[in-house]
Every structure is written in C-alpha cells, then in structure tokens.
XYZ file of C-alpha atoms in Angstrom:
363
model
C 44.911 35.645 53.841
C 43.952 36.861 50.437
C 40.555 38.403 50.041
C 37.934 36.588 48.063
C 35.780 38.879 45.970
C 32.156 37.831 45.751
C 29.889 39.329 43.121
C 26.870 41.171 44.405
C 23.566 39.335 43.844
C 22.230 42.270 41.852
C 25.292 42.301 39.605
C 25.030 38.545 39.079
C 21.364 38.839 38.152
C 22.223 41.613 35.715
C 24.842 39.422 34.064
C 22.366 36.570 33.688
C 19.728 38.862 32.253
C 22.187 40.249 29.727
C 23.049 36.730 28.538
C 19.393 35.790 28.207
C 18.756 38.985 26.260
C 21.493 38.057 23.821
C 19.967 34.612 23.333
C 16.499 36.063 22.809
C 17.855 38.533 20.254
C 19.549 35.712 18.346
C 16.381 33.630 18.372
C 14.284 36.598 17.293
C 16.619 37.284 14.377
C 16.536 33.619 13.419
C 12.724 33.536 13.397
C 12.669 36.809 11.496
C 14.903 35.403 8.763
C 12.732 32.291 8.535
C 9.600 34.440 8.377
C 11.032 36.588 5.592
C 12.027 33.483 3.652
C 8.563 31.983 3.972
C 6.950 35.336 3.149
C 8.870 35.492 -0.105
C 8.008 31.862 -0.926
C 4.294 32.169 -0.124
C 3.336 35.856 -0.527
C -0.390 35.196 -0.895
C -0.497 33.316 2.376
C 1.380 35.715 4.637
C 0.124 38.964 3.084
C -3.508 38.010 3.589
C -5.016 40.411 6.191
C -7.343 37.693 7.435
C -4.325 35.625 8.522
C -2.264 38.412 10.091
C -3.318 37.378 13.577
C -2.046 33.825 13.042
C 1.378 34.767 11.732
C 2.986 34.825 15.159
C 2.071 31.160 15.585
C 3.091 30.174 12.066
C 6.620 31.536 12.282
C 7.340 29.461 15.379
C 6.822 26.182 13.481
C 9.783 24.140 12.352
C 10.802 24.146 8.719
C 9.785 20.506 8.212
C 6.129 21.508 8.636
C 6.322 23.695 5.530
C 8.232 21.510 3.103
C 6.679 18.052 2.752
C 5.244 15.838 0.023
C 1.737 17.004 -0.802
C 0.629 14.311 -3.249
C -2.944 15.610 -3.332
C -1.841 19.059 -4.437
C 0.540 17.516 -6.956
C -2.267 15.417 -8.440
C -4.505 18.488 -8.820
C -1.851 20.475 -10.688
C -0.067 17.747 -12.657
C -2.468 14.785 -12.767
C 0.292 12.508 -11.427
C -1.019 9.944 -8.957
C 0.796 9.298 -5.667
C 1.449 5.683 -6.647
C 3.673 6.890 -9.488
C 6.154 8.194 -6.887
C 6.854 4.745 -5.457
C 10.470 3.758 -5.953
C 11.994 0.333 -6.611
C 8.943 -0.921 -8.503
C 11.136 -2.672 -11.073
C 13.191 -4.405 -8.363
C 11.532 -4.295 -4.932
C 14.364 -6.219 -3.258
C 17.126 -3.878 -4.411
C 19.356 -3.123 -1.461
C 18.581 -6.465 0.205
C 21.228 -8.931 -1.003
C 19.893 -11.851 1.036
C 16.408 -11.507 -0.419
C 17.863 -11.185 -3.912
C 19.823 -14.373 -3.394
C 16.752 -16.112 -1.974
C 14.539 -15.141 -4.912
C 17.195 -16.275 -7.363
C 17.523 -19.685 -5.698
C 13.773 -20.153 -5.477
C 13.302 -19.238 -9.129
C 15.917 -21.802 -10.134
C 14.119 -24.491 -8.151
C 10.731 -23.571 -9.617
C 12.132 -23.691 -13.151
C 13.597 -27.160 -12.556
C 10.398 -28.667 -11.197
C 7.592 -27.426 -13.398
C 5.500 -28.912 -16.145
C 5.276 -27.610 -19.662
C 2.594 -24.976 -20.330
C -0.852 -26.502 -20.785
C -3.948 -24.805 -22.155
C -7.561 -25.905 -22.455
C -9.881 -23.930 -24.734
C -13.305 -24.220 -23.123
C -16.351 -22.061 -23.822
C -17.985 -20.237 -20.942
C -21.216 -22.240 -21.102
C -19.266 -25.536 -21.021
C -16.821 -24.552 -18.290
C -18.619 -26.256 -15.399
C -19.376 -29.393 -17.422
C -15.767 -29.814 -18.561
C -14.202 -29.302 -15.141
C -16.715 -31.632 -13.478
C -15.755 -34.312 -16.006
C -12.100 -33.886 -15.016
C -13.048 -34.393 -11.391
C -15.391 -37.366 -11.760
C -13.871 -39.342 -14.654
C -10.212 -38.284 -14.745
C -9.866 -37.883 -10.951
C -7.917 -34.669 -11.387
C -7.083 -32.508 -8.395
C -5.013 -29.352 -8.092
C -3.217 -27.894 -5.094
C -3.387 -24.286 -6.307
C -6.400 -22.846 -8.146
C -6.562 -19.246 -9.325
C -9.842 -17.927 -10.726
C -10.309 -14.702 -12.648
C -7.962 -12.041 -13.936
C -7.705 -8.306 -14.373
C -10.790 -8.066 -16.567
C -14.270 -6.825 -15.749
C -16.202 -9.438 -17.716
C -15.106 -12.424 -15.627
C -18.309 -14.046 -14.356
C -16.774 -15.535 -11.240
C -19.836 -15.544 -8.994
C -22.046 -17.834 -11.163
C -19.086 -20.150 -11.737
C -18.420 -20.567 -8.026
C -22.042 -21.426 -7.356
C -21.994 -24.364 -9.815
C -18.382 -25.560 -9.733
C -17.311 -28.421 -7.437
C -14.301 -26.630 -6.036
C -14.194 -28.728 -2.886
C -13.512 -31.809 -5.050
C -11.290 -30.056 -7.582
C -8.983 -28.580 -4.929
C -6.947 -30.954 -2.806
C -6.656 -30.737 0.972
C -4.664 -28.846 1.951
C -4.933 -26.482 -0.997
C -5.080 -22.809 -1.905
C -7.640 -20.752 -3.823
C -7.062 -17.288 -5.290
C -10.054 -15.213 -6.466
C -9.209 -12.053 -8.442
C -11.945 -9.480 -8.996
C -12.642 -5.762 -9.089
C -13.865 -3.782 -6.097
C -17.520 -4.296 -6.977
C -17.156 -8.026 -7.642
C -15.058 -8.707 -4.554
C -17.972 -7.596 -2.376
C -20.128 -10.370 -3.852
C -17.347 -12.884 -3.269
C -16.987 -11.699 0.314
C -20.652 -12.365 1.013
C -20.335 -15.778 -0.621
C -17.283 -16.745 1.432
C -19.000 -15.621 4.627
C -22.029 -17.826 3.965
C -22.555 -21.047 5.889
C -22.197 -23.241 2.789
C -18.723 -21.897 1.990
C -17.409 -21.013 5.417
C -16.914 -24.629 6.442
C -15.105 -25.673 3.256
C -12.867 -22.688 2.504
C -11.205 -20.524 5.113
C -10.490 -16.975 4.000
C -6.881 -16.220 4.892
C -5.483 -13.057 3.280
C -6.413 -10.272 0.901
C -4.075 -9.305 -1.922
C -4.192 -6.047 -3.871
C -2.885 -5.188 -7.339
C -2.282 -1.485 -8.050
C -2.014 -0.245 -11.656
C 0.359 2.658 -12.319
C -0.610 5.606 -14.506
C -3.757 6.528 -16.381
C -2.640 4.659 -19.490
C -2.237 1.340 -17.688
C -3.893 -1.661 -19.326
C -5.113 -2.907 -15.959
C -7.230 0.020 -14.762
C -10.785 -1.213 -14.013
C -13.584 -0.277 -16.369
C -15.080 3.152 -15.759
C -18.570 1.838 -16.487
C -18.378 -0.241 -13.304
C -18.306 2.895 -11.112
C -21.618 4.114 -9.618
C -22.801 7.484 -10.903
C -23.073 8.957 -7.403
C -19.476 8.035 -6.566
C -16.942 10.875 -6.478
C -13.938 8.553 -6.402
C -12.768 6.032 -8.966
C -11.530 2.615 -7.924
C -8.099 1.810 -9.330
C -7.152 -1.443 -7.653
C -7.903 -5.135 -7.972
C -8.557 -7.406 -5.016
C -7.868 -11.065 -4.403
C -9.098 -13.355 -1.652
C -6.758 -16.182 -0.751
C -8.581 -19.130 0.812
C -7.189 -22.301 2.356
C -8.698 -25.766 2.404
C -7.600 -27.979 5.241
C -4.979 -27.024 7.803
C -1.581 -25.599 6.891
C 1.053 -24.489 9.381
C 4.174 -22.727 8.238
C 6.291 -24.208 11.012
C 5.478 -27.856 10.209
C 4.339 -27.795 6.564
C 7.389 -26.258 4.920
C 7.071 -28.797 2.097
C 3.713 -27.247 1.128
C 4.344 -23.526 1.424
C 7.395 -21.393 0.860
C 8.338 -18.333 2.838
C 6.446 -15.093 2.341
C 8.901 -13.153 0.204
C 6.328 -11.235 -1.826
C 4.191 -8.611 -0.155
C 0.397 -8.504 -0.078
C 0.378 -5.399 -2.298
C 1.527 -5.830 -5.899
C 2.443 -2.659 -7.767
C 2.444 -2.841 -11.540
C 5.911 -3.106 -13.020
C 5.613 -0.840 -16.043
C 8.824 -2.157 -17.603
C 7.398 -5.695 -17.708
C 3.846 -4.753 -18.730
C 4.632 -2.129 -21.379
C 5.362 -4.715 -24.067
C 3.113 -7.417 -22.618
C -0.641 -7.357 -23.093
C -1.404 -10.431 -21.018
C -4.571 -10.373 -18.934
C -2.579 -11.646 -15.946
C 0.694 -9.884 -15.036
C 3.704 -12.078 -14.397
C 3.965 -10.765 -10.844
C 0.636 -12.410 -9.968
C 1.893 -15.805 -11.087
C 5.203 -15.300 -9.289
C 3.438 -14.473 -6.029
C 1.550 -17.776 -6.116
C 4.635 -19.763 -7.142
C 6.763 -18.260 -4.381
C 4.103 -18.923 -1.763
C 3.086 -22.503 -2.555
C 5.549 -25.271 -3.354
C 2.938 -27.316 -5.236
C 3.453 -28.082 -8.913
C -0.219 -28.769 -9.726
C -1.525 -25.304 -10.560
C -4.767 -24.410 -12.347
C -5.914 -21.012 -13.604
C -9.549 -20.578 -14.678
C -10.699 -17.595 -16.733
C -14.489 -18.003 -16.982
C -15.122 -15.563 -19.849
C -13.423 -13.948 -22.814
C -10.708 -11.446 -21.970
C -11.690 -9.100 -24.798
C -9.762 -7.543 -27.638
C -7.559 -5.320 -25.468
C -5.885 -8.237 -23.688
C -4.397 -11.569 -24.605
C -4.059 -14.854 -22.770
C -0.637 -16.468 -22.751
C 0.297 -19.823 -21.327
C 2.837 -20.144 -18.536
C 5.054 -23.143 -17.693
C 3.872 -25.000 -14.619
C 0.235 -23.978 -15.085
C -2.913 -25.361 -16.693
C -4.842 -22.358 -18.033
C -8.514 -22.810 -18.905
C -10.535 -20.227 -20.814
C -12.397 -19.496 -24.042
C -9.495 -17.404 -25.419
C -6.722 -19.978 -24.970
C -4.761 -20.156 -28.228
C -2.914 -23.444 -27.662
C -5.356 -26.230 -26.779
C -2.949 -28.989 -25.729
C -4.276 -30.203 -22.374
C -4.672 -33.949 -21.968
C -5.428 -35.181 -18.421
C -3.524 -38.465 -18.868
C -0.419 -36.730 -20.238
C -0.601 -34.158 -17.469
C -0.729 -36.866 -14.807
C 2.352 -38.559 -16.243
C 4.313 -35.326 -16.289
C 3.374 -34.479 -12.701
C 4.393 -37.949 -11.551
C 7.799 -37.495 -13.197
C 8.592 -34.079 -11.674
C 6.806 -34.583 -8.361
C 3.897 -32.773 -6.769
C 6.074 -30.389 -4.724
C 9.084 -28.206 -5.430
C 11.893 -29.409 -3.143
C 13.752 -26.920 -1.019
C 17.478 -26.644 -0.317
C 19.518 -25.935 2.795
C 20.507 -22.500 1.524
C 16.886 -21.559 0.806
C 15.872 -22.684 4.280
C 18.709 -20.648 5.757
C 17.808 -17.463 3.871
C 14.036 -17.615 4.137
C 12.332 -15.340 6.703
C 11.379 -17.206 9.852
C 9.084 -16.449 12.731
C 10.954 -15.599 15.953
C 11.182 -18.352 18.532
C 8.969 -17.966 21.551
C 10.829 -17.431 24.794
C 9.780 -19.690 27.628
C 9.328 -18.018 30.993
C 10.071 -20.023 34.138
C 8.457 -17.634 36.574
C-alpha cells in the first residue's frame, strides 16, 4: 500500500494564516489607496487635527458615500435649484412608447370633440351676478369648473362664499381650485366646513412647480411672512368631486390618469407664452375628465405681467378676456352637436392604465 501523507495540524494552520495575511495586506493596501485619493480630493477634511480620530472609520466607508448629488451644497454655491436638475421635463413620457401612443390618441379625440374657444369679459364686482343669471335663467351647467390661476390677486375665497357652485356644477362633476400656499390654507378650511363638506368631496391635491428664478409663475414675494426663512415656490390645487364617480364603472366620465399630480413647468412651452395658465394645467384636466362642458373662472385681473388667452373647448370668464364672444344659446347648440362627452376607442381602452384585478380566495 502506498503511504498517504497527512499535513500536520500546525503546518495546516500556518498555511491558513499565511493566506489570511495576504488577504489582509491586499485589503489594507486597497483602503490605503482609497484614503490617499480622498485625502487629495478633500485636504481640508482629512488634515484637520480635530478629525484625526475619526479617519479610521471614514476610510472604511464605500465610495458611494462620498460621491453623491448634494443639491443643497450646489444651490449655495451656484444658486441652481434642485428642480432644475429634473430630466424629461419637455417630454415626460419619453422612453414609454405605449404612453406616447395613448397621449397621441387621446389628444386626437379631444381635438375632434371640442367647442370653439369662448370668452366672457365680466368685471370682478359683477362676476357672481352674471354667473347666477346663467344658472337661473339660461339653465347652464358645466361638468368641469376650474377657478383661479397662477396669480396672487385672485380673490377666490370671497367668490366661493357667494357663488352657487352646487347649481353651476353638474352631478357628477369636478372642481379645480388653484391658489398659492397662503390662499390654499383658507380654501382647505372652507372645504372642511360643514356647509361645503356635504356638497363637495375633496379628492386630490395637485402641485405646479416653476423652474428657475426668472420663471413667470413664481409666487409674489410680498405674500411671504417676514419671519419665514423659506420662500414658497409652488402652487396648489384642490380637486373636488360632486356626486359619485367610480373609475371602473364610469369610464365615459373620466379618462385614465396619465398625468401625474405634480406638474413641472415646461420652460420650452412657457418661454414664449405669457399666459396666466400654462397649457399643461389645461391638458391635465382634459386628460382626466371626458366632459366637453368646461368652465374656467378668473375672478380678478391677471395684471400687466400676464395675459389671458382663450382655449378651444373652454369657456373662460374674467375681467381681462380680450374676445367677448360667449352666448349661452349658441354654446348650448354647439355642445348638443358635439356631445357632452369625448368618446373613447378600443385602442385607448387597451392602452390606458388599469387597476389590477382582485384575486378571489376560496379558503
């Protein structure tokens, strides 16, 4: 029989220790190289005597802890806000071919079934009187009502107290209230009151974010409290629902939720446009509701820095409306010819996002 040589336990332990020593030397050299690289990149940090005791813990961190986006530090040194680093603002659905196809089909349907642009020039002090006359004498109702815009001088709160919105808005219907941060707090208290809570159900909150310091839609600095250290840069919108609407059964009333709840200003579309309401705000409402009877109320003047342009498919009411062409009888005839809802197609229904089906358990 041939002899089998067995290594001595001490020799085997020595071999294992030698291998572990080699690994520890390699790791030590690797950490040393990383430490030297970080020391050269941040000399003031690692050469500080007060932080010498913490260096042994710092060098054991991974490299991803050192190199990351510090938007706060970037804002301090460059004045560039973090929102300016958001990509795909011009085309949020880039890279999603199904959503691009869906938006294209929906836009074609909306363009086919929409009325011509209507405008009603009404002074602020006669706003409630005029709209009440539409409700009582002309029997006008709208499925979608948007109130306010991206302007500080919109007196929405007094208008809501005196306007008969429950008669002006059909059931089911949708209300959109746009206001600044300070004004939205007043609207929140109003919507939570007993007189409004039973008529209008608050559903979602939308936010519009301006981009850059030179944006036309940054809220007025005079609206900020003196003791505040931060400046509000966004606009808020409460979406309220009258009646009962279910997405699963009322697909003829509401479209799919393609747009997000946060709207970021598209600088390419707003650079040459000085409208008080960005196009993206109108598109969000049009993509959500399939109704063709849409009303937009601007209670006060928009000022000299903004303009008010009409949009097809909408009746825009305000003191700064340039084209005063609204006639309730003509509007009724046009709505009856195009229909009160935008019809859907099989391809749109196939591409639209759907809620997952609930699985039934037979346990």
